[in-house]
């Protein structure tokens, strides 16, 4: 039920829902784990009772092991520090909390062992050394992220997006080649970071600029806001900072008095008073490629760094990465810390950059069916061309989809496939096509002209093609001829009593002709 609620694929590893945030999970409580917490806490409390009857109650099987671990922890580990509180600092922790942490640790170890046996859904084991887990707070999930964005993130991180490779693996498709470039295997990784056609069209650059625009520094000629706490910052002691940003639509050139070079880092920040330069290079790679891309970017600006050093400038080069699935690298955290941002601002900044990268990837994913070179109208989805559904003498013949190649024996199944495969525009192309005539769809319907003769089947098919978007459309009835005009966009408030009467009539006829098995039949 949790997978269905979150939109996670059935083949996804369910441990992603219950792992803690440090293990790139959602930190939900599994009922079995919660039951263990309650049972161990109760047993520990009853064990300290002065009543012999209570202490003589049977113990759980795992209680002795947990008690021995608790004694070892209190004797040797209670004074050790594994966080930021410093040496000699300690706080009192309840024994029940320590026992719960043991149970939680055991559960996480089981998740790791299970992930090692997986072939694809174990990338979170490799990226923990150089990536910061995404903080999926309830406030973010409810008020900031849309359900579609959350569904995309969970499936993308678990490698269960319905890309071409997975569709073939699940038995839902036959072609594994990317339908944009036609060369590589159509995986989510290839689509989001590796498709040459998307790179040349500027899709990746626009996502890169979306993340880059979030970065904001102290404005030129001003100082940072004063605070009682004065953290270290590479920007202090000067107010003449000048920032230049290289984007897909606008480029800059380094001033000649600083350095004569054609190289352009994403952000070039300099101060002539301090003789200091800060260069920031942003990359939006696949998370497992972050170490390799980091080394490539550092080596790319090696010559520029040496040239600035020879000109007696102090150079700070930061190669930062934000993953295509919204996972930020620790290099970005180090940059924000060196800039003097507080921990609260850093966390807020990381959330914004993560969402910007994720939204950019989500837009690329939504446009994965766009044919960039076929001449189809710009920004539109690729539409299956209209096909004569009548066959010879109006008989049912094998119908083959010109896009995916699937064959259908029945015309109704073929129409349903076109609607599922192409969405709204395919339905509109079928309705407006003059090829689909006879007892299917009258071409005059789309123009609002009166219907003549026996058009019950025509009205039926017309309704079937329009029911999926009933909430976004407005139906109008003209006179007694039941002429229908479909307008976009519309609203429910515009429907009058005549429209409701006509809809009920069509629905009733539809339910009689296609009883319960039809997907679009109205539920009574």
Coordinates of C-alpha atoms in Angstrom, one line a residue, residues 108-515:
X108 CA 19.9 -1.0 8.6
X109 CA 22.5 -3.7 8.5
X110 CA 19.9 -6.1 7.1
X111 CA 18.9 -3.5 4.4
X112 CA 22.6 -3.2 3.4
X113 CA 23.1 -6.9 3.1
X114 CA 20.0 -7.2 1.0
X115 CA 21.1 -4.3 -1.2
X116 CA 24.4 -6.1 -1.9
X117 CA 22.5 -8.9 -3.5
X118 CA 20.7 -6.5 -5.9
X119 CA 22.0 -5.7 -9.4
X120 CA 20.6 -2.2 -10.0
X121 CA 19.0 -0.8 -6.8
X122 CA 22.2 -0.6 -4.7
X123 CA 23.8 2.6 -5.8
X124 CA 23.1 4.2 -2.5
X125 CA 25.8 2.0 -1.0
X126 CA 28.5 3.6 -3.2
X127 CA 27.5 7.3 -3.1
X128 CA 27.4 7.7 0.7
X129 CA 31.1 8.7 0.9
X130 CA 30.8 11.8 -1.3
X131 CA 27.1 12.7 -1.3
X132 CA 24.7 14.2 1.2
X133 CA 21.4 12.4 1.7
X134 CA 18.3 14.3 0.6
X135 CA 16.3 15.4 3.7
X136 CA 12.8 14.3 2.8
X137 CA 10.9 16.1 5.6
X138 CA 7.1 15.9 5.8
X139 CA 6.9 19.6 5.4
X140 CA 8.7 19.3 2.1
X141 CA 6.7 16.4 0.9
X142 CA 3.3 18.0 1.8
X143 CA 3.8 21.7 0.9
X144 CA 6.8 21.9 -1.4
X145 CA 6.9 18.8 -3.7
X146 CA 4.1 17.7 -5.9
X147 CA 3.1 14.0 -5.9
X148 CA 4.4 13.6 -9.4
X149 CA 7.8 15.0 -8.5
X150 CA 8.0 12.7 -5.4
X151 CA 7.1 9.7 -7.6
X152 CA 9.7 10.6 -10.1
X153 CA 12.4 11.0 -7.4
X154 CA 11.7 7.7 -5.7
X155 CA 11.6 5.7 -9.0
X156 CA 14.6 7.5 -10.4
X157 CA 16.7 6.8 -7.3
X158 CA 15.6 3.1 -7.2
X159 CA 16.2 2.7 -11.0
X160 CA 12.6 1.7 -11.5
X161 CA 11.5 4.5 -13.9
X162 CA 9.5 3.1 -16.9
X163 CA 12.3 3.7 -19.4
X164 CA 12.8 1.5 -22.4
X165 CA 15.3 -0.7 -20.8
X166 CA 13.0 -1.4 -17.8
X167 CA 10.0 -1.9 -20.1
X168 CA 11.8 -4.6 -22.0
X169 CA 12.9 -6.2 -18.7
X170 CA 9.3 -6.2 -17.4
X171 CA 7.9 -7.6 -20.6
X172 CA 6.1 -4.4 -21.6
X173 CA 8.2 -3.4 -24.6
X174 CA 10.5 -4.8 -27.3
X175 CA 12.9 -2.0 -28.2
X176 CA 15.7 -1.0 -25.9
X177 CA 17.3 1.6 -28.0
X178 CA 16.9 5.3 -27.1
X179 CA 14.1 6.7 -29.3
X180 CA 15.8 10.2 -29.2
X181 CA 19.3 9.4 -30.4
X182 CA 18.7 5.9 -31.6
X183 CA 22.2 4.7 -30.5
X184 CA 22.5 3.9 -26.8
X185 CA 20.3 1.8 -24.6
X186 CA 17.4 3.9 -23.4
X187 CA 18.0 3.8 -19.7
X188 CA 17.1 6.6 -17.3
X189 CA 20.8 7.3 -16.8
X190 CA 21.3 7.8 -20.5
X191 CA 18.2 10.0 -20.8
X192 CA 19.1 12.3 -17.9
X193 CA 22.8 12.7 -18.4
X194 CA 24.1 10.9 -21.5
X195 CA 22.0 11.6 -24.6
X196 CA 24.0 13.4 -27.2
X197 CA 20.8 14.8 -28.9
X198 CA 19.5 16.3 -25.6
X199 CA 23.0 17.8 -24.9
X200 CA 23.2 19.5 -28.3
X201 CA 19.6 20.8 -27.9
X202 CA 20.5 22.5 -24.7
X203 CA 18.2 20.5 -22.3
X204 CA 21.1 19.7 -20.0
X205 CA 22.4 23.2 -20.1
X206 CA 19.0 24.7 -19.1
X207 CA 18.9 22.3 -16.1
X208 CA 22.5 23.3 -15.2
X209 CA 21.5 27.0 -15.4
X210 CA 18.5 26.4 -13.2
X211 CA 20.7 25.2 -10.4
X212 CA 23.3 27.9 -11.1
X213 CA 20.8 30.7 -10.8
X214 CA 20.1 29.7 -7.2
X215 CA 23.6 30.6 -6.1
X216 CA 23.6 34.2 -4.8
X217 CA 26.4 36.0 -3.1
X218 CA 26.9 39.4 -1.4
X219 CA 26.1 42.0 -4.0
X220 CA 28.8 44.1 -5.5
X221 CA 29.8 47.0 -3.3
X222 CA 28.1 45.7 -0.2
X223 CA 29.2 43.7 2.9
X224 CA 27.7 40.7 4.5
X225 CA 25.0 41.0 7.2
X226 CA 26.6 41.5 10.6
X227 CA 26.1 38.9 13.2
X228 CA 27.3 38.1 16.7
X229 CA 28.7 34.8 15.4
X230 CA 31.4 35.5 12.9
X231 CA 32.3 32.3 11.0
X232 CA 35.2 32.1 8.6
X233 CA 34.5 33.4 5.1
X234 CA 36.7 33.9 2.1
X235 CA 34.6 36.9 1.1
X236 CA 35.3 39.0 4.2
X237 CA 37.7 42.0 4.3
X238 CA 36.6 43.3 0.9
X239 CA 33.6 45.1 -0.5
X240 CA 34.6 45.2 -4.2
X241 CA 33.6 41.7 -5.2
X242 CA 32.5 41.3 -8.8
X243 CA 30.6 38.2 -9.9
X244 CA 30.3 36.9 -13.5
X245 CA 28.2 34.0 -14.4
X246 CA 28.4 31.8 -17.6
X247 CA 25.0 30.5 -18.7
X248 CA 23.6 28.9 -21.9
X249 CA 22.2 32.2 -23.1
X250 CA 24.8 34.6 -21.8
X251 CA 28.6 34.3 -21.6
X252 CA 31.3 36.5 -20.1
X253 CA 35.0 37.3 -20.7
X254 CA 37.6 37.5 -17.9
X255 CA 39.0 41.0 -17.7
X256 CA 42.4 41.3 -19.4
X257 CA 44.0 43.0 -16.4
X258 CA 43.3 39.9 -14.4
X259 CA 44.0 37.1 -16.9
X260 CA 44.0 36.8 -20.6
X261 CA 42.3 33.5 -21.1
X262 CA 39.4 32.0 -23.1
X263 CA 38.4 29.7 -20.2
X264 CA 35.1 30.5 -18.5
X265 CA 34.2 28.8 -15.2
X266 CA 30.5 28.8 -14.4
X267 CA 31.0 31.5 -11.7
X268 CA 34.0 33.9 -11.7
X269 CA 34.3 36.0 -8.5
X270 CA 37.2 38.5 -8.1
X271 CA 38.3 41.3 -5.9
X272 CA 41.0 43.7 -7.0
X273 CA 41.7 45.0 -3.5
X274 CA 42.4 41.5 -2.1
X275 CA 43.9 40.3 -5.3
X276 CA 41.8 37.2 -4.9
X277 CA 39.7 35.1 -7.3
X278 CA 37.1 32.5 -6.5
X279 CA 36.1 30.1 -9.4
X280 CA 33.1 27.8 -9.1
X281 CA 32.4 25.1 -11.7
X282 CA 29.1 23.4 -11.4
X283 CA 28.3 19.9 -12.8
X284 CA 25.0 18.0 -12.8
X285 CA 26.1 14.4 -13.3
X286 CA 24.8 11.0 -12.4
X287 CA 25.5 10.5 -8.7
X288 CA 27.9 7.6 -9.2
X289 CA 30.0 9.6 -11.6
X290 CA 30.6 12.5 -9.2
X291 CA 34.2 11.6 -8.3
X292 CA 35.3 11.2 -11.9
X293 CA 33.6 14.4 -13.0
X294 CA 35.1 16.3 -10.1
X295 CA 38.6 15.3 -11.1
X296 CA 37.9 16.2 -14.8
X297 CA 36.7 19.7 -13.8
X298 CA 39.7 20.3 -11.5
X299 CA 42.1 19.4 -14.3
X300 CA 40.2 21.5 -16.8
X301 CA 41.1 24.7 -15.0
X302 CA 44.6 23.8 -14.0
X303 CA 46.2 26.1 -16.6
X304 CA 43.9 29.0 -15.7
X305 CA 44.8 28.6 -12.0
X306 CA 48.5 28.7 -12.8
X307 CA 48.0 31.8 -15.0
X308 CA 46.2 33.6 -12.2
X309 CA 48.8 32.6 -9.7
X310 CA 51.6 34.0 -11.9
X311 CA 49.6 37.3 -12.0
X312 CA 49.8 37.3 -8.2
X313 CA 46.2 36.4 -7.5
X314 CA 45.1 34.1 -4.7
X315 CA 42.9 31.5 -6.4
X316 CA 40.2 29.3 -4.8
X317 CA 38.8 26.7 -7.2
X318 CA 35.6 24.9 -6.2
X319 CA 34.3 22.1 -8.4
X320 CA 30.8 21.4 -7.0
X321 CA 28.3 18.8 -8.1
X322 CA 24.5 18.4 -7.8
X323 CA 23.3 15.0 -8.9
X324 CA 20.7 14.7 -11.7
X325 CA 18.4 13.1 -9.2
X326 CA 18.7 15.9 -6.6
X327 CA 21.5 14.4 -4.5
X328 CA 24.0 17.1 -3.6
X329 CA 27.7 16.3 -3.2
X330 CA 29.8 17.2 -0.1
X331 CA 31.8 19.6 -2.3
X332 CA 28.8 22.0 -2.4
X333 CA 28.6 21.9 1.4
X334 CA 32.3 22.8 1.7
X335 CA 31.8 25.7 -0.7
X336 CA 28.9 27.1 1.3
X337 CA 30.8 26.7 4.5
X338 CA 33.8 28.5 3.2
X339 CA 31.6 31.4 2.0
X340 CA 30.5 31.9 5.6
X341 CA 26.9 30.7 5.5
X342 CA 25.3 29.5 8.7
X343 CA 24.2 25.9 9.1
X344 CA 20.6 26.9 8.8
X345 CA 21.2 28.7 5.5
X346 CA 23.3 25.9 4.2
X347 CA 20.5 23.4 4.8
X348 CA 18.0 25.7 3.1
X349 CA 20.4 26.2 0.2
X350 CA 20.9 22.5 -0.3
X351 CA 17.2 21.9 -0.4
X352 CA 16.7 24.6 -3.1
X353 CA 19.5 23.3 -5.3
X354 CA 18.3 19.7 -4.9
X355 CA 14.8 20.6 -6.0
X356 CA 16.1 22.7 -8.9
X357 CA 18.2 19.8 -10.3
X358 CA 15.3 17.4 -9.7
X359 CA 12.7 19.6 -11.4
X360 CA 15.1 20.1 -14.4
X361 CA 15.5 16.3 -14.7
X362 CA 11.8 15.8 -14.3
X363 CA 11.1 18.1 -17.2
X364 CA 13.6 16.2 -19.4
X365 CA 11.8 13.0 -18.4
X366 CA 8.4 14.4 -19.3
X367 CA 9.7 15.4 -22.7
X368 CA 11.3 12.0 -23.4
X369 CA 8.9 11.3 -26.3
X370 CA 9.6 14.5 -28.1
X371 CA 11.1 14.0 -31.5
X372 CA 13.6 16.8 -31.9
X373 CA 14.5 16.1 -35.5
X374 CA 11.3 14.9 -37.1
X375 CA 9.8 18.2 -37.9
X376 CA 6.8 17.7 -35.5
X377 CA 5.6 21.0 -34.1
X378 CA 8.1 22.4 -31.6
X379 CA 7.4 21.4 -28.0
X380 CA 4.7 18.8 -29.0
X381 CA 4.5 15.1 -28.4
X382 CA 5.1 12.6 -31.2
X383 CA 1.6 11.6 -32.4
X384 CA 0.7 8.3 -34.2
X385 CA -0.7 9.2 -37.6
X386 CA -4.4 8.5 -38.2
X387 CA -5.1 5.0 -39.5
X388 CA -8.1 3.8 -41.4
X389 CA -9.9 1.7 -38.8
X390 CA -12.5 0.4 -41.3
X391 CA -10.4 -2.0 -43.2
X392 CA -11.7 -3.6 -46.3
X393 CA -15.5 -3.4 -46.5
X394 CA -15.6 -2.2 -42.9
X395 CA -14.3 -5.5 -41.4
X396 CA -12.0 -5.8 -38.4
X397 CA -8.5 -6.3 -39.6
X398 CA -5.1 -6.4 -37.8
X399 CA -4.2 -2.9 -36.8
X400 CA -0.6 -2.0 -36.2
X401 CA 0.6 1.0 -34.3
X402 CA 3.1 2.9 -36.5
X403 CA 5.1 4.0 -33.4
X404 CA 5.5 0.9 -31.3
X405 CA 4.5 -1.8 -33.7
X406 CA 1.8 -3.5 -31.6
X407 CA -1.0 -5.4 -33.4
X408 CA -4.6 -5.3 -32.4
X409 CA -7.5 -7.4 -33.6
X410 CA -10.3 -5.1 -32.4
X411 CA -10.7 -1.5 -33.3
X412 CA -11.8 -0.5 -29.7
X413 CA -8.5 -1.9 -28.3
X414 CA -6.5 0.0 -30.9
X415 CA -8.3 3.3 -30.1
X416 CA -7.6 2.7 -26.4
X417 CA -3.9 2.0 -27.2
X418 CA -3.6 5.3 -29.1
X419 CA -5.1 7.2 -26.2
X420 CA -2.7 5.6 -23.7
X421 CA 0.3 5.9 -26.0
X422 CA 0.0 9.4 -27.2
X423 CA -2.3 11.2 -24.7
X424 CA -4.6 14.1 -25.4
X425 CA -3.2 15.1 -28.8
X426 CA -3.6 11.6 -30.3
X427 CA -7.2 11.6 -29.3
X428 CA -7.7 15.0 -30.8
X429 CA -6.0 13.9 -34.0
X430 CA -8.4 10.9 -34.2
X431 CA -11.4 13.1 -33.7
X432 CA -10.4 15.7 -36.2
X433 CA -9.2 13.3 -38.8
X434 CA -11.4 12.9 -41.9
X435 CA -10.1 9.4 -42.5
X436 CA -12.1 8.0 -39.5
X437 CA -15.6 8.1 -40.9
X438 CA -18.5 5.7 -41.5
X439 CA -20.0 4.4 -38.3
X440 CA -16.9 5.4 -36.2
X441 CA -16.6 9.2 -35.9
X442 CA -18.4 11.7 -38.0
X443 CA -15.8 14.4 -39.2
X444 CA -18.5 17.0 -38.8
X445 CA -18.6 16.5 -35.0
X446 CA -15.3 18.3 -34.4
X447 CA -16.7 21.4 -36.2
X448 CA -19.9 21.6 -34.3
X449 CA -22.2 20.8 -37.3
X450 CA -25.5 19.1 -36.8
X451 CA -25.5 15.3 -36.9
X452 CA -27.8 13.6 -39.4
X453 CA -29.1 10.0 -39.6
X454 CA -28.3 7.3 -37.2
X455 CA -25.3 8.4 -35.3
X456 CA -25.6 6.5 -32.0
X457 CA -22.4 4.6 -32.6
X458 CA -20.8 7.9 -33.7
X459 CA -21.8 9.6 -30.4
X460 CA -20.7 6.5 -28.5
X461 CA -17.2 6.5 -30.0
X462 CA -17.0 10.3 -29.7
X463 CA -17.7 10.1 -26.0
X464 CA -15.2 7.4 -25.5
X465 CA -12.5 9.6 -27.0
X466 CA -13.4 12.5 -24.7
X467 CA -14.2 10.9 -21.3
X468 CA -10.5 10.9 -20.1
X469 CA -10.4 14.7 -20.2
X470 CA -14.0 15.4 -19.1
X471 CA -12.9 17.7 -16.3
X472 CA -10.8 19.8 -18.7
X473 CA -13.5 20.2 -21.4
X474 CA -16.8 21.9 -21.9
X475 CA -19.7 20.1 -23.7
X476 CA -22.3 22.2 -25.4
X477 CA -25.6 21.0 -27.0
X478 CA -27.0 22.9 -30.1
X479 CA -30.7 22.6 -30.7
X480 CA -32.3 19.1 -30.9
X481 CA -29.8 17.6 -33.4
X482 CA -27.3 16.9 -30.6
X483 CA -24.5 18.7 -32.4
X484 CA -21.4 18.6 -30.1
X485 CA -18.6 21.0 -29.9
X486 CA -15.5 20.4 -27.7
X487 CA -13.8 23.5 -26.5
X488 CA -10.5 23.8 -24.6
X489 CA -10.1 24.9 -21.9
X490 CA -13.3 24.8 -20.0
X491 CA -14.7 24.4 -16.5
X492 CA -17.5 22.5 -14.8
X493 CA -19.2 25.7 -13.8
X494 CA -20.0 26.3 -17.5
X495 CA -22.1 23.2 -17.9
X496 CA -25.8 23.8 -18.0
X497 CA -28.7 21.4 -17.5
X498 CA -28.9 20.5 -21.2
X499 CA -25.2 19.4 -21.0
X500 CA -25.9 17.2 -18.0
X501 CA -28.9 15.6 -19.6
X502 CA -26.8 14.8 -22.8
X503 CA -23.9 13.4 -20.8
X504 CA -26.2 11.1 -18.8
X505 CA -27.8 9.9 -22.0
X506 CA -24.5 9.1 -23.5
X507 CA -23.2 7.5 -20.4
X508 CA -26.2 5.2 -20.1
X509 CA -26.0 4.2 -23.7
X510 CA -22.2 3.6 -23.2
X511 CA -22.8 1.3 -20.2
X512 CA -25.4 -0.7 -22.1
X513 CA -23.2 -1.3 -25.1
X514 CA -20.0 -1.9 -23.1
X515 CA -20.8 -3.3 -19.7

